[in-house]
CSV table of C-alpha atoms and ligand atoms in Angstrom, one decimal:
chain,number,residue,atom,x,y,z
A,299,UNK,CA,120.8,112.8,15.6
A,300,UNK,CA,117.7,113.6,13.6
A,301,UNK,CA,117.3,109.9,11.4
A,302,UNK,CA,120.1,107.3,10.9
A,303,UNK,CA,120.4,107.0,7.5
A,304,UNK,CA,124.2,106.1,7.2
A,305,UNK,CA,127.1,104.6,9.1
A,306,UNK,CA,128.8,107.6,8.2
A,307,UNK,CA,126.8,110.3,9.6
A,308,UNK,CA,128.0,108.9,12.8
A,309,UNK,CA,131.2,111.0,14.0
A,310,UNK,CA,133.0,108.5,16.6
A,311,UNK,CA,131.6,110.4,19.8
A,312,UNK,CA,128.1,109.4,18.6
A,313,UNK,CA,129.1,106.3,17.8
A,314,UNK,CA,130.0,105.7,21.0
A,315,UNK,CA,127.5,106.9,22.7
A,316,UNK,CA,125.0,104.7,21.1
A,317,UNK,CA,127.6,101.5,21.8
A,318,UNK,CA,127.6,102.7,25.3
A,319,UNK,CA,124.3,102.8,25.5
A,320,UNK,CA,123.4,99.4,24.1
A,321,UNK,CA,125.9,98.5,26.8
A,322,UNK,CA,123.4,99.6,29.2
A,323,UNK,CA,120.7,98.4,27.3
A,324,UNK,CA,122.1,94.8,27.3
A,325,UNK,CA,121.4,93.7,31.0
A,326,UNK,CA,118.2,93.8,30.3
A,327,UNK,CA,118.5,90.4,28.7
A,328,UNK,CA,119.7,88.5,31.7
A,329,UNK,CA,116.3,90.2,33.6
A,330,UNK,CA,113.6,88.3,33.9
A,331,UNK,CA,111.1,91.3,33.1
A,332,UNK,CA,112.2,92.9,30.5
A,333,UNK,CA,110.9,96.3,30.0
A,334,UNK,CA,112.0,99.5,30.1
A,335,UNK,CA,109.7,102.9,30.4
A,336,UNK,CA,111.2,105.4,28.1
A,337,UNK,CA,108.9,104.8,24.9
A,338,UNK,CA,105.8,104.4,26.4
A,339,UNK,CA,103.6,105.9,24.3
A,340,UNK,CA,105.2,106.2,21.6
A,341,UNK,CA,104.8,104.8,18.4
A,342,UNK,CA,106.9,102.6,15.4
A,343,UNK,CA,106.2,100.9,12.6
A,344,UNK,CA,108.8,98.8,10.6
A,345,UNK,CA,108.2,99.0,7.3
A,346,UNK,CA,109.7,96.3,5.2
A,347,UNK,CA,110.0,95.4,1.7
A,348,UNK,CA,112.6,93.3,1.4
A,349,UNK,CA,112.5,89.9,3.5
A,350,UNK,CA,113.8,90.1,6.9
A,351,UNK,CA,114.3,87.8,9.9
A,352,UNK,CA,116.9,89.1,11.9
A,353,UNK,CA,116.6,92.9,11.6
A,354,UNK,CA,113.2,93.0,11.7
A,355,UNK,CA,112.4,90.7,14.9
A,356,UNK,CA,115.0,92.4,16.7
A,357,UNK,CA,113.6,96.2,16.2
A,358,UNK,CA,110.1,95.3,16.8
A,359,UNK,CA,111.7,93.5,20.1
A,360,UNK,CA,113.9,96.6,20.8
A,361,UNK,CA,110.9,98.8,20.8
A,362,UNK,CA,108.6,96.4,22.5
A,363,UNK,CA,111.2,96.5,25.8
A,364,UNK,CA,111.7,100.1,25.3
A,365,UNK,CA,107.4,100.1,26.0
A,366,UNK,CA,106.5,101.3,22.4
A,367,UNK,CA,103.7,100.4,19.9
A,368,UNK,CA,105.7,98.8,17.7
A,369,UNK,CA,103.4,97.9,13.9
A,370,UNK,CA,104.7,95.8,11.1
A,371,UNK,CA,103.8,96.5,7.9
A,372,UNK,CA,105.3,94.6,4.7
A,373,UNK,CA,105.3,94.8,1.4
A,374,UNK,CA,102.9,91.7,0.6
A,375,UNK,CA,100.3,92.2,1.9
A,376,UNK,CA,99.8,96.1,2.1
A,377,UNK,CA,98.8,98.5,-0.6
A,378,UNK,CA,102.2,98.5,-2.5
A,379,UNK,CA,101.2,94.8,-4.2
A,380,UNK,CA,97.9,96.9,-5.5
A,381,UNK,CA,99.9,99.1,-7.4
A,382,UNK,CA,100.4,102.3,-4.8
A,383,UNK,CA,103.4,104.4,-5.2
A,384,UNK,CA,106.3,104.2,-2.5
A,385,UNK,CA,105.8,108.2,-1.5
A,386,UNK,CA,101.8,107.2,-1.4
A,387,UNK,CA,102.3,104.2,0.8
A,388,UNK,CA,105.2,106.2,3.4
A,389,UNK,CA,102.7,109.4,3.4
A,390,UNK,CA,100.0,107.2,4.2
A,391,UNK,CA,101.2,105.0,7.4
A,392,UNK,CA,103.5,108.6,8.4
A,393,UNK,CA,100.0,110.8,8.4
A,394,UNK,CA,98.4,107.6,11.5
A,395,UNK,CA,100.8,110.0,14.0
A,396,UNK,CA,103.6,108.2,14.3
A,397,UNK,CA,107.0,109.0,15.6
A,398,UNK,CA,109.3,106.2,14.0
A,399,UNK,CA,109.9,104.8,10.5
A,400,UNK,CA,111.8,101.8,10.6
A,401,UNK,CA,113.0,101.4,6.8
A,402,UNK,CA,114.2,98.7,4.5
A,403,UNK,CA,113.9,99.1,0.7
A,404,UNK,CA,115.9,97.0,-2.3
A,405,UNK,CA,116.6,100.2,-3.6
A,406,UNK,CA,119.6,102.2,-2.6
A,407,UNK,CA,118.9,105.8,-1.5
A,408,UNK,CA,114.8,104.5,-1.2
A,409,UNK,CA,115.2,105.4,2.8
A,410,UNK,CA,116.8,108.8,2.5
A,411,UNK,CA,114.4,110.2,0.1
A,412,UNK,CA,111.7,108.5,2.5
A,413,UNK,CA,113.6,110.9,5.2
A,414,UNK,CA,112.9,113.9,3.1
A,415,UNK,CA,108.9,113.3,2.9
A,416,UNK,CA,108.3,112.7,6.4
A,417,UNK,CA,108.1,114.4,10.0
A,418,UNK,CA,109.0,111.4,12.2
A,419,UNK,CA,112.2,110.1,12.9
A,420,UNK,CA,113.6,107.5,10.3
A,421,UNK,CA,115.8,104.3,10.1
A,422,UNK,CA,117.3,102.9,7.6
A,423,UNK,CA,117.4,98.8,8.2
A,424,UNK,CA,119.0,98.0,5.1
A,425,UNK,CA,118.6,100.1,1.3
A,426,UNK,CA,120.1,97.6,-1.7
A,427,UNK,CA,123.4,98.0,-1.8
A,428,UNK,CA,123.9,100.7,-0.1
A,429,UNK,CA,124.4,100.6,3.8
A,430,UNK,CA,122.8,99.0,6.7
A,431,UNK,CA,124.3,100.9,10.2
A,432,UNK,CA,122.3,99.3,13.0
A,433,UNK,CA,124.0,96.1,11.1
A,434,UNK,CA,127.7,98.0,11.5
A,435,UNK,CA,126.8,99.1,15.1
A,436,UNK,CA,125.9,95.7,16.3
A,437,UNK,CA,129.2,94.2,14.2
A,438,UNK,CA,131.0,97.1,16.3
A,439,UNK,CA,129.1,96.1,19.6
A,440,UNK,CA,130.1,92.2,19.0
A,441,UNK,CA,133.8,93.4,18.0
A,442,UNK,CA,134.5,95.1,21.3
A,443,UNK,CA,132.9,93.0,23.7
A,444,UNK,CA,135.8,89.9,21.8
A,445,UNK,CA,138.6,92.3,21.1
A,446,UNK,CA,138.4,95.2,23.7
A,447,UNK,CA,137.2,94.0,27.0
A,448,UNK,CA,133.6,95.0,28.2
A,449,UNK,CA,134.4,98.0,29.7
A,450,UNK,CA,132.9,101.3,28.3
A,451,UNK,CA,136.1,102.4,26.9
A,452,UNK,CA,136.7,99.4,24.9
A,453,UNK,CA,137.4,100.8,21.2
A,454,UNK,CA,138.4,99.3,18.3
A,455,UNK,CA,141.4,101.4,17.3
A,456,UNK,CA,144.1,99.8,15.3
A,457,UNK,CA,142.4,96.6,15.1
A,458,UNK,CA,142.5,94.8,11.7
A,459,UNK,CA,139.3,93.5,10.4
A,460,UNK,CA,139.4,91.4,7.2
A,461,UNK,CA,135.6,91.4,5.7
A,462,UNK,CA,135.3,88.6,3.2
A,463,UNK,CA,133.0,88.3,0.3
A,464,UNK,CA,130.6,89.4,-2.0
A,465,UNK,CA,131.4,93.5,-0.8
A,466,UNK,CA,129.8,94.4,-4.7
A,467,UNK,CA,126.3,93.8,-3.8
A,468,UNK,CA,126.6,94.3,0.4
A,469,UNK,CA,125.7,96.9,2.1
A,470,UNK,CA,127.3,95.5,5.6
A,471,UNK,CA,130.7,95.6,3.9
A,472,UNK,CA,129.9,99.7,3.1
A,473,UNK,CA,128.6,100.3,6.8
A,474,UNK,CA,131.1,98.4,8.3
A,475,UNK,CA,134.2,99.5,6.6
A,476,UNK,CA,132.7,103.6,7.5
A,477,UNK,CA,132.3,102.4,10.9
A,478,UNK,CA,135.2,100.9,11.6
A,479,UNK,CA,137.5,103.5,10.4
A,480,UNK,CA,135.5,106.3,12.7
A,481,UNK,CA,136.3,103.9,15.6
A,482,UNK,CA,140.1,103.8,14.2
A,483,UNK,CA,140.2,100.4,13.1
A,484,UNK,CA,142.1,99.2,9.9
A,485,UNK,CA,140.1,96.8,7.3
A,486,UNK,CA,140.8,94.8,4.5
A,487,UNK,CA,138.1,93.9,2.1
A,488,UNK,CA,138.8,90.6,0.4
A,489,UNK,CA,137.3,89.1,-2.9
A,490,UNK,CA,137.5,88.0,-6.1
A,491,UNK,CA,137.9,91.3,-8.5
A,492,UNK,CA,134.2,90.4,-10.1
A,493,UNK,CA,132.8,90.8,-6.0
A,494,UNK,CA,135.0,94.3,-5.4
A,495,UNK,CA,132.9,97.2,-6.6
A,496,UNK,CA,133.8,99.6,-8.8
A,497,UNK,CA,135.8,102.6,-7.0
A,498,UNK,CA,136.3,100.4,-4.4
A,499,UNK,CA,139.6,102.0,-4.1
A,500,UNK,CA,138.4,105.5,-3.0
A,501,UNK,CA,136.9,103.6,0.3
A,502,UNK,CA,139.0,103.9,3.2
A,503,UNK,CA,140.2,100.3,3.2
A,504,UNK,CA,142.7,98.1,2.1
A,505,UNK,CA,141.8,95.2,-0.7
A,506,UNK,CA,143.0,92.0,-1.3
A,507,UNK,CA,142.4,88.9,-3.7
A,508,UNK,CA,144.3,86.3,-1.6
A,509,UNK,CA,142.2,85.3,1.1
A,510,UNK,CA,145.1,82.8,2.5
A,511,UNK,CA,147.4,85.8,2.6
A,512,UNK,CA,145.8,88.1,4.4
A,513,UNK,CA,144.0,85.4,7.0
A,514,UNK,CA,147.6,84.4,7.6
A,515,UNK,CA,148.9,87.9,8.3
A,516,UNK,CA,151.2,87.6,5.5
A,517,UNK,CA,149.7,89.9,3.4
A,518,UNK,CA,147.9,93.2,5.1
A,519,UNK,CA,150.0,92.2,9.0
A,520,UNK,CA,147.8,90.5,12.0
A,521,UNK,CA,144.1,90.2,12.1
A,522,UNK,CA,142.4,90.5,15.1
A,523,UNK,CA,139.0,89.4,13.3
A,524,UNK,CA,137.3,88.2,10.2
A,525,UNK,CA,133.8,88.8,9.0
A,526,UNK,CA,132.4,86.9,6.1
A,527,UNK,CA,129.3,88.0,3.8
A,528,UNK,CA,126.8,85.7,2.2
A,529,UNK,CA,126.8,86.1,-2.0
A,530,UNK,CA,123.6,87.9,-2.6
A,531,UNK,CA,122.1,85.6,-5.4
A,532,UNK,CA,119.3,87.8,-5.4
A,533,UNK,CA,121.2,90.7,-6.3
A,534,UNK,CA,122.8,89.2,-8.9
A,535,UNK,CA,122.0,88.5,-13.0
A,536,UNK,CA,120.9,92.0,-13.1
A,537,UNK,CA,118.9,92.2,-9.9
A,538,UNK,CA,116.7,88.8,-11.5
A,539,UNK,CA,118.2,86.0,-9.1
A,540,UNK,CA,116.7,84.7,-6.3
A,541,UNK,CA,118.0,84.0,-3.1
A,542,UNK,CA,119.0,80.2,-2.9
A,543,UNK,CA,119.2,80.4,-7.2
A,544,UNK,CA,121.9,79.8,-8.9
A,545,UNK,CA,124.7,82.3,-9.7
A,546,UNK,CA,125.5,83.5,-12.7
A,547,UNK,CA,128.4,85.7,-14.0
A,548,UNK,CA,130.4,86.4,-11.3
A,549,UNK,CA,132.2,83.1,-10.6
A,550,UNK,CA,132.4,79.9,-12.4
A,551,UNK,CA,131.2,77.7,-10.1
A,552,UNK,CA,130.2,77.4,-6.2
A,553,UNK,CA,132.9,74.9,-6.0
A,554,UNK,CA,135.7,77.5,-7.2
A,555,UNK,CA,133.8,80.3,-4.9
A,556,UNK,CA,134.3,78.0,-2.0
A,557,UNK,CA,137.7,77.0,-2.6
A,558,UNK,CA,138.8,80.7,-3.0
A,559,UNK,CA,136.7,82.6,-0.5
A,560,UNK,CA,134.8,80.2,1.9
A,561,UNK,CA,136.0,80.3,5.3
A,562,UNK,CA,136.5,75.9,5.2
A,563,UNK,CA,137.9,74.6,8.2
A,564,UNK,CA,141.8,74.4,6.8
A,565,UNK,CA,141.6,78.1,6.6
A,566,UNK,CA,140.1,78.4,10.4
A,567,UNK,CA,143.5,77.1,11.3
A,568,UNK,CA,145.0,79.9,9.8
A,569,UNK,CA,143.0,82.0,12.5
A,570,UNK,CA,144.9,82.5,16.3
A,571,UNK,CA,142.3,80.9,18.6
A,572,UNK,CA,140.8,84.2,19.9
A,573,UNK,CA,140.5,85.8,16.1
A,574,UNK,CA,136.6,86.1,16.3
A,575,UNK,CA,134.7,85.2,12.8
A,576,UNK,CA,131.3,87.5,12.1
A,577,UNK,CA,128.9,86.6,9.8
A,578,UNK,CA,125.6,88.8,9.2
A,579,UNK,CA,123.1,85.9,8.5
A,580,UNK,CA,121.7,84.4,7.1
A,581,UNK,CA,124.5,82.1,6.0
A,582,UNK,CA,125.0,79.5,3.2
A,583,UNK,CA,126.8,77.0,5.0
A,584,UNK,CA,129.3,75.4,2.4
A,585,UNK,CA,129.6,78.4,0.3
A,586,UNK,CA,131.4,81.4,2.0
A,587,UNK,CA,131.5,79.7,5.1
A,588,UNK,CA,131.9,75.8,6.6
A,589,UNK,CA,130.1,74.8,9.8
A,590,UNK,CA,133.0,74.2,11.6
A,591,UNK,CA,133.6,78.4,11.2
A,592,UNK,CA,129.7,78.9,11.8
A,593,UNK,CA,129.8,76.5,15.1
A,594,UNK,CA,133.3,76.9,16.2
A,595,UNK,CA,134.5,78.8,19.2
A,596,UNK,CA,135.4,81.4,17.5
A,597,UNK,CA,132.1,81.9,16.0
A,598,UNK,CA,130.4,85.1,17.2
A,599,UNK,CA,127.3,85.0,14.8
A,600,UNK,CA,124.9,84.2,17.8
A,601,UNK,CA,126.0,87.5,19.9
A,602,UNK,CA,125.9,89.5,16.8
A,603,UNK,CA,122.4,88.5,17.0
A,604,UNK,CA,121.7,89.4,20.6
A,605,UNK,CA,124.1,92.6,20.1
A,606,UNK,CA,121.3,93.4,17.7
A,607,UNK,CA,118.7,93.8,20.3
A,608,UNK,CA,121.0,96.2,22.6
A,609,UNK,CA,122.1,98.4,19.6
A,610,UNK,CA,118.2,98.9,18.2
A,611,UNK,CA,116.8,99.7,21.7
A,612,UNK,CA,119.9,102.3,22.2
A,613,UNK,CA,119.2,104.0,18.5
A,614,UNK,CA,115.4,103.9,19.1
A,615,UNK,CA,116.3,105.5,22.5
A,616,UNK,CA,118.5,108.3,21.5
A,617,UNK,CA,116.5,109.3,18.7
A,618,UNK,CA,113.0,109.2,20.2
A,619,UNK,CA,113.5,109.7,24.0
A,620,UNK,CA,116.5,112.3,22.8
A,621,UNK,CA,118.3,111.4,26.3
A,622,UNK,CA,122.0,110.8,26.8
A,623,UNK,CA,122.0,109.1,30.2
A,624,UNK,CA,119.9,105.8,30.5
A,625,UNK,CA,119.1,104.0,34.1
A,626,UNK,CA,118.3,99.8,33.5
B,106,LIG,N1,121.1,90.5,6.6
B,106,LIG,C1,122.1,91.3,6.0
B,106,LIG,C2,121.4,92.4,5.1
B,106,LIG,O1,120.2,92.5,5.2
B,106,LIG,C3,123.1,90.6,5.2
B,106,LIG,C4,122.6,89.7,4.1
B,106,LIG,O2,121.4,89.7,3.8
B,106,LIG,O3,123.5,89.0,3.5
B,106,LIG,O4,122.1,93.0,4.4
């Protein structure tokens, strides 16, 4: 593996490879030192222009624990606000000697061109619509630990996964749904028709309108776990919203989004007990999902989070120290 651009340039032996490898990576968290050798000397820098909490913290931690040099560099702030093309600004930080780009970019395909102009190795951390695979790994990590058993053989095949939302303008809902099927497992993507993209139906998913059908099995058969997606305000109105603004155009009202598609607390009931729910963050809380779903037992959304960690160190590993075998 040479950059990870997609969720689908994994084939499921790599995939696996890198889950079993975050596996490994993982007790590092229950150490009390935690730091690992096999990047010493090397160097990353996570270049961001999009806004970031989650992803970026947990690379720069992943490569800190893996001993690199990890830089951040974001959009405010560097030379891109003075006007500096996005090939001037990549060329420039890729020609300080670096071996990693860490990439997110609001505009789809932004990080695969990027691939094409440097040396170093490249990740993509999330390009507009497009796909975010360390996000589908981690989502994969967090699935097997609650569906499969901790063991290293723990796959997903022929579990159901209903992934809730607003799929138009996420590029989870792409990652995952390429993902999941390379691990075997079956999804259903659920929305109102405005939040299904266009061609949706070449993806290799199912698709649904009626949330209450499918959550109840009625519909698409069992689910063994549900993952719901934040409405991307700021993707919508044309690209012009904001994040927290209002949204225009693709439902009436928050009230009518909620009723339809928020995971409220009458439709957690719907859910067996052990039916895990995902959420990516960040989360609007009393739109697509209700605190009792965020907080519950069956919420998973804080060992997505610390899944995160395992499954950067493991792709940082295997594409800069090049090794299969890893010793913690
Ligand atoms: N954090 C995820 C992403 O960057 C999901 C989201 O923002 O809704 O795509």
């Amino acid at each position: 593996m040479r950059h990870l651009l997609s969720a689908g340039d994994l084939d499921r032996d790599e995939a696996l490879a890198i889950l079993d490898t975050a596996e490994r990576m993982h007790a590092l968290q229950d150490r009390e030192v935690k730091k690992l050798p096999p990047l010493r000397g090397r160097t990353i820098v996570n270049l961001f222009f999009e806004d970031s909490t989650r992803t970026r913290s947990s690379f720069e931690i992943a490569g800190k624990w893996l001993s690199a040099d990890v830089i951040n560099v974001s959009a405010k702030g560097s030379s891109v606000s003075k006007g500096e093309s996005l090939r001037d600004t990549v060329l420039t930080v890729a020609a300080m000697g670096i071996d990693a780009l860490v990439v997110r970019h609001n505009a789809s395909g932004a990080v695969a061109r990027i691939a094409g102009w440097v040396d170093c190795r490249v990740v993509n951390a999330g390009d507009g619509t497009h796909e975010h695979p360390t996000q589908a790994l981690l989502d994969a990590y967090t699935l097997r630990h609650r569906l499969g058993g901790t063991g290293d053989a723990a796959d997903l095949a022929d579990r159901h996964i209903v992934i809730v939302g607003d799929i138009t303008h996420s590029r989870v809902a792409r990652s995952n749904v390429l993902l999941l099927r390379t691990l075997g497992a079956r999804v259903t993507l659920v929305a109102p028709p405005t939040l299904l993209p266009a061609g949706v139906h070449c993806w290799p998913c199912e698709t649904s309108w009626d949330l209450d059908a499918v959550l109840s099995g009625k519909a698409h058969g069992d689910v063994d776990a549900v993952m719901m997606l934040r409405v991307q305000r700021e993707r919508m109105s044309g690209g012009q919203g904001v994040a927290g603004g209002p949204v225009v155009g693709f439902f009436p009202t928050e009230r009518e989004y909620a009723i339809g598609y928020g995971l409220s607390p009458e439709r957690l009931d719907l859910l067996g007990e052990s039916v895990p729910v995902l959420h990516p963050g960040p989360m609007n809380r009393g739109l697509e999902i209700s605190s009792a779903a965020a907080d519950g037992v069956r919420s998973a959304v804080l060992d997505q989070v610390r899944a995160g960690v395992s499954v950067r160190m493991a792709v940082l590993y295997r594409l800069l120290a090049g090794a299969d075998e890893v010793t913690v």
